């Protein structure tokens, strides 16, 4: 018997793997991880899951009749074929589509969470191949903070306030006295780091900040967003009404003479326009605490007290990414920036504003500014991309136009979808609508390790390796480690690496050399590390040679000598360090946005009622606001059928949290299987009662594998508890066209019939 302990990494943490006789037996957390995630325990089970895709497979109807639109994807059996035949089918479909319809008929989908590895980054590899093939329709922005990205480009001149440039936790612990967190800081979100993480530092930093005397206030409809470790004051608020509360806080600060006009005059533009709106001079409605109380449910006295406390001390304002995943999601971010500017503390240690604290591990972690090694996708010669969350529009409405950030995009007709990495039947909204668009494509090619909902609704499925069946390295701009990912075991079945699949296809089309640049996966792993090492040396950081790094399994970047304070240099010298905005300053009024003429996104922060919320006219019909949160037991839809995620189900169905008052009004009991529904669809859920959620609000985690009771139905019951059959497939506004999933109303009733979920079973197979 031979045994080995090998280093590797995932989005939910680094670990040492125990491999015996070529079998992955167990994993243990990386020895330097300060607060390891329990999610890594599911790694071995995921590698050997019964629903692994073991051989190239083709939907029987596609194999028998060729490419064609098909509404029965997901219901038909598959036929297993050889790799040679599978690659021939993929190559023929690509070439036929390109020759007949042009590259604009190819949609290069995929998303960035498939693997923490920087070499085997499925989305990058997909676009690298398709770009060399002549281009495709691709995507910009993301589901996580798509609205914020576009807005912040206009208001702050970049998206750094939601990524690696926020004020770090050391500065907060040393200087902040009050931290007001809209959306809170739920520790479950800190399980994951995009690109992999060596240490989970979020909870330890919360503890350190509290011990240093930071007072936390959490504004959220769910008390779990104010964990005990913070000792926070919880202020319950009606979902989607945060902008109204922020405006009322601003009203108190302005009318009580606490606004920092010297800072506003020196570092911002447009405050007078915003002030006229705030005081009601522009629209006749003063944004008073009483006005906000009617919208938010937060008592006016609470708003006044909080505003005075913020003005009296060093205050950090923050909002989770989730706040902008809603109708008019740009507005709470713009309002919070405006409020921070009125306090005059932007650019001061421990003061100002930042986004994403508590949304993902690593936000605010002190880290040396060393570049992250990464593969490149090259240039898309087609130059056509849609906002990430507008996939449904693209597939359903060829020839239509969408407005996006001052541009008009004409949507082409998509004939072929190529997807490697990611699960749109988790990430996207209104999945019944997505299925209708998905059915219009003639060919859908998917690379997948598992029979996910996306794979089951494809035509050609190519078995891909997991991150633990190949070499790679992990790194993130939010984490201070670069991590070696050793190949732990041989691929299951006939699985191949995404990189090798695309290299084989590139060879068929004559551009293999351009795709590989003469390197295999180990060669790229070394090359990316050596490139990062050279860049680090130029910045004054010495990293070990590759062999030493590979053997040790990690390299830790030094902690920076200076605390990171967002916009510190700008505050000190606005003329010498201008922002990348038209004015060079913080734009509380954006003439650019105003000139776009979007009714759903005016030129300054504005209260715009969402289409669906507890203040809407439709609340009489749909009386519950559905909050779809990130799961505590998996990463998006990854690990759903194994480990903690499988154990968390109620009779195999995803839980739904509801206040006992709402349950009693419906005659529902704890643990009961219920039907959650609205006009868009219906899903099953297992009822979980709690008084830690506001009455009128229900919560479901996203990521349960989509499982339709009848794929032939246009609006089937979803059996596993995927709440995205209920959420709205609409953009946040014409400005950003971001994901608006958190603006959704539903009702809940006892399930008259509860069919058994079968999402994690492989599909049926037949011989040809």
Coordinates of N, CA and C in Angstrom, one line a residue, residues 199-306:
X199 N -6.5 31.0 3.9 CA -7.0 31.2 5.3 C -8.3 31.9 5.3
X200 N -9.3 31.5 6.1 CA -10.6 32.1 6.3 C -10.4 33.1 7.4
X201 N -10.3 34.4 7.1 CA -10.0 35.4 8.0 C -11.1 36.3 8.5
X202 N -12.3 36.2 7.8 CA -13.4 37.1 8.1 C -13.8 37.1 9.5
X203 N -14.2 35.9 10.0 CA -14.7 35.8 11.4 C -13.6 36.2 12.4
X204 N -12.3 35.8 12.3 CA -11.3 36.3 13.2 C -11.2 37.8 13.2
X205 N -11.3 38.4 12.0 CA -11.2 39.9 12.0 C -12.5 40.5 12.6
X206 N -13.6 39.9 12.5 CA -14.8 40.4 13.2 C -14.5 40.4 14.7
X207 N -14.0 39.3 15.2 CA -13.7 39.2 16.6 C -12.7 40.3 17.1
X208 N -11.6 40.4 16.2 CA -10.6 41.4 16.6 C -11.2 42.8 16.6
X209 N -12.0 43.1 15.6 CA -12.6 44.5 15.6 C -13.5 44.7 16.8
X210 N -14.3 43.7 17.2 CA -15.2 43.9 18.3 C -14.3 44.1 19.6
X211 N -13.3 43.3 19.7 CA -12.4 43.4 20.9 C -11.7 44.8 21.0
X212 N -11.5 45.4 19.8 CA -10.9 46.7 19.7 C -11.8 47.8 20.0
X213 N -13.1 47.5 20.2 CA -14.1 48.5 20.6 C -15.0 49.0 19.4
X214 N -14.9 48.3 18.3 CA -15.8 48.7 17.2 C -17.3 48.3 17.6
X215 N -18.2 49.2 17.4 CA -19.6 48.9 17.6 C -20.2 48.6 16.3
X216 N -20.9 47.5 16.2 CA -21.5 47.1 14.9 C -23.1 47.3 15.0
X217 N -23.6 47.8 13.9 CA -25.0 47.9 13.7 C -25.3 47.2 12.3
X218 N -26.3 46.2 12.3 CA -26.6 45.5 11.1 C -28.1 45.8 10.8
X219 N -28.2 46.2 9.5 CA -29.6 46.5 9.0 C -29.9 45.4 8.0
X220 N -30.9 44.6 8.3 CA -31.2 43.4 7.5 C -32.5 42.8 7.9
X221 N -33.3 42.1 7.1 CA -34.5 41.5 7.5 C -34.3 40.2 8.2
X222 N -33.0 39.7 8.3 CA -32.7 38.4 8.9 C -31.6 38.6 10.0
X223 N -31.9 38.1 11.2 CA -31.0 38.4 12.3 C -29.7 37.6 12.2
X224 N -29.7 36.5 11.4 CA -28.5 35.7 11.2 C -27.4 36.5 10.5
X225 N -27.8 37.6 9.9 CA -26.8 38.5 9.2 C -26.1 39.4 10.3
X226 N -26.5 39.2 11.6 CA -25.8 39.9 12.7 C -25.4 38.8 13.7
X227 N -24.3 38.1 13.3 CA -23.9 36.9 14.1 C -23.4 37.4 15.5
X228 N -23.5 36.4 16.4 CA -23.2 36.7 17.8 C -21.7 37.2 18.0
X229 N -20.8 36.7 17.1 CA -19.4 37.1 17.3 C -19.3 38.7 17.2
X230 N -20.2 39.3 16.5 CA -20.1 40.8 16.3 C -20.7 41.5 17.5
X231 N -21.5 40.9 18.3 CA -22.2 41.7 19.3 C -23.0 42.8 18.8
X232 N -23.6 42.6 17.6 CA -24.2 43.7 16.8 C -25.6 44.1 17.3
X233 N -26.0 45.3 17.1 CA -27.4 45.7 17.2 C -28.1 45.4 15.9
X234 N -29.2 44.6 15.9 CA -29.9 44.3 14.7 C -31.1 45.2 14.5
X235 N -31.1 45.8 13.3 CA -32.3 46.7 12.9 C -33.0 46.0 11.8
X236 N -34.1 45.4 12.0 CA -34.9 44.7 11.0 C -35.4 45.8 10.0
X237 N -35.4 45.4 8.7 CA -35.8 46.3 7.7 C -36.5 45.6 6.6
X238 N -37.5 46.2 6.0 CA -38.3 45.6 4.9 C -37.3 45.4 3.7
X239 N -37.3 44.2 3.1 CA -36.3 44.0 2.0 C -36.5 45.0 0.8
X240 N -35.4 45.4 0.2 CA -35.4 46.3 -0.9 C -35.7 47.8 -0.5
X241 N -35.8 48.1 0.8 CA -36.1 49.5 1.2 C -34.9 50.2 1.7
X242 N -33.7 49.7 1.6 CA -32.5 50.3 2.2 C -32.2 51.7 1.7
X243 N -32.5 51.9 0.5 CA -32.2 53.3 -0.1 C -33.0 54.3 0.7
X244 N -34.3 54.0 1.0 CA -35.1 55.0 1.7 C -34.6 55.3 3.1
X245 N -34.1 54.2 3.8 CA -33.5 54.5 5.1 C -32.2 55.3 5.0
X246 N -31.4 55.0 4.0 CA -30.2 55.8 3.8 C -30.5 57.3 3.5
X247 N -31.5 57.5 2.7 CA -31.9 58.9 2.4 C -32.4 59.6 3.7
X248 N -33.1 58.9 4.5 CA -33.6 59.5 5.8 C -32.4 59.8 6.7
X249 N -31.4 58.9 6.8 CA -30.2 59.2 7.5 C -29.5 60.5 7.0
X250 N -29.5 60.6 5.7 CA -28.9 61.8 5.1 C -29.7 63.0 5.4
X251 N -31.0 62.9 5.4 CA -31.8 64.0 5.8 C -31.5 64.6 7.2
X252 N -31.4 63.7 8.1 CA -31.1 64.1 9.5 C -29.7 64.8 9.5
X253 N -28.7 64.2 8.9 CA -27.4 64.8 8.9 C -27.4 66.2 8.3
X254 N -28.1 66.4 7.2 CA -28.2 67.7 6.5 C -29.0 68.7 7.4
X255 N -30.1 68.3 7.8 CA -31.0 69.3 8.5 C -30.5 69.6 9.9
X256 N -29.7 68.7 10.5 CA -29.1 69.0 11.8 C -27.7 69.7 11.8
X257 N -27.3 70.1 10.6 CA -26.1 70.8 10.4 C -24.8 70.0 10.5
X258 N -24.9 68.6 10.3 CA -23.8 67.8 10.5 C -23.1 67.4 9.2
X259 N -23.6 67.9 8.1 CA -23.0 67.5 6.8 C -21.7 68.2 6.6
X260 N -20.7 67.5 6.1 CA -19.3 67.9 6.0 C -19.1 68.7 4.7
X261 N -19.6 69.9 4.6 CA -19.6 70.7 3.4 C -18.3 71.0 2.8
X262 N -17.3 71.1 3.7 CA -15.9 71.4 3.2 C -15.5 70.2 2.3
X263 N -15.7 68.9 2.8 CA -15.3 67.7 2.1 C -16.2 67.7 0.8
X264 N -17.5 67.9 0.9 CA -18.3 67.8 -0.2 C -17.9 68.8 -1.3
X265 N -17.5 70.0 -1.0 CA -17.1 71.0 -1.9 C -15.8 70.6 -2.6
X266 N -14.9 70.0 -1.8 CA -13.5 69.7 -2.3 C -13.4 68.4 -3.1
X267 N -14.3 67.4 -2.7 CA -14.1 66.1 -3.2 C -15.2 65.5 -4.0
X268 N -16.3 66.2 -4.1 CA -17.5 65.7 -4.8 C -18.1 66.7 -5.7
X269 N -18.9 66.2 -6.6 CA -19.7 67.1 -7.5 C -21.2 66.7 -7.3
X270 N -22.1 67.7 -7.4 CA -23.5 67.5 -7.5 C -24.2 67.4 -6.2
X271 N -23.6 67.8 -5.1 CA -24.3 67.7 -3.9 C -25.6 68.6 -3.8
X272 N -25.5 69.7 -4.4 CA -26.6 70.7 -4.3 C -27.9 70.1 -5.0
X273 N -27.6 69.4 -6.1 CA -28.8 68.8 -6.8 C -29.4 67.7 -6.0
X274 N -28.5 66.9 -5.4 CA -29.0 65.8 -4.5 C -29.7 66.4 -3.3
X275 N -29.2 67.5 -2.7 CA -29.8 68.1 -1.5 C -31.2 68.6 -1.8
X276 N -31.4 69.2 -3.0 CA -32.7 69.6 -3.4 C -33.7 68.5 -3.4
X277 N -33.3 67.3 -3.9 CA -34.1 66.2 -3.9 C -34.4 65.7 -2.5
X278 N -33.3 65.6 -1.7 CA -33.4 65.1 -0.3 C -34.4 65.9 0.5
X279 N -34.4 67.2 0.4 CA -35.2 68.1 1.2 C -36.6 68.2 0.6
X280 N -36.9 67.6 -0.6 CA -38.2 67.7 -1.2 C -38.4 68.9 -2.1
X281 N -37.3 69.7 -2.3 CA -37.4 70.9 -3.1 C -37.6 70.5 -4.6
X282 N -37.1 69.3 -5.0 CA -37.2 68.9 -6.4 C -38.5 68.2 -6.7
X283 N -39.0 67.4 -5.8 CA -40.2 66.6 -6.1 C -41.3 66.8 -5.1
X284 N -41.1 67.6 -4.1 CA -42.2 67.9 -3.1 C -42.3 66.9 -2.0
X285 N -41.3 66.0 -1.9 CA -41.4 64.9 -0.9 C -40.0 65.0 -0.1
X286 N -40.1 65.5 1.1 CA -38.9 65.5 2.0 C -38.6 64.1 2.5
X287 N -37.4 63.7 2.4 CA -37.0 62.3 2.7 C -36.8 62.2 4.2
X288 N -37.8 62.4 5.0 CA -37.7 62.5 6.5 C -37.7 61.1 7.1
X289 N -37.3 60.9 8.3 CA -37.4 59.6 9.0 C -38.8 59.1 9.0
X290 N -39.8 60.0 9.2 CA -41.2 59.5 9.2 C -41.6 59.0 7.8
X291 N -41.1 59.6 6.7 CA -41.4 59.1 5.4 C -40.7 57.8 5.2
X292 N -39.5 57.6 5.7 CA -38.8 56.3 5.6 C -39.4 55.2 6.4
X293 N -39.9 55.6 7.6 CA -40.5 54.6 8.4 C -41.7 53.9 7.7
X294 N -42.5 54.6 7.0 CA -43.6 54.0 6.2 C -43.1 53.1 5.2
X295 N -42.0 53.3 4.6 CA -41.4 52.4 3.6 C -40.6 51.3 4.1
X296 N -39.9 51.5 5.1 CA -38.9 50.5 5.6 C -39.4 49.7 6.8
X297 N -40.3 50.2 7.6 CA -40.7 49.5 8.8 C -39.7 49.8 10.0
X298 N -38.7 50.6 9.7 CA -37.7 51.0 10.7 C -38.3 52.3 11.4
X299 N -38.4 52.3 12.8 CA -39.0 53.4 13.5 C -38.2 54.7 13.2
X300 N -38.8 55.8 13.0 CA -38.2 57.1 12.7 C -37.2 57.4 13.9
X301 N -37.5 57.1 15.1 CA -36.6 57.5 16.2 C -35.3 56.7 16.1
X302 N -35.4 55.4 15.6 CA -34.2 54.6 15.4 C -33.3 55.3 14.3
X303 N -33.9 55.8 13.2 CA -33.2 56.4 12.2 C -32.5 57.7 12.7
X304 N -33.2 58.5 13.4 CA -32.6 59.7 14.0 C -31.4 59.4 14.9
X305 N -31.6 58.5 15.8 CA -30.5 58.1 16.7 C -29.3 57.6 16.0
X306 N -29.5 56.8 15.0 CA -28.4 56.2 14.3 C -27.7 57.3 13.5

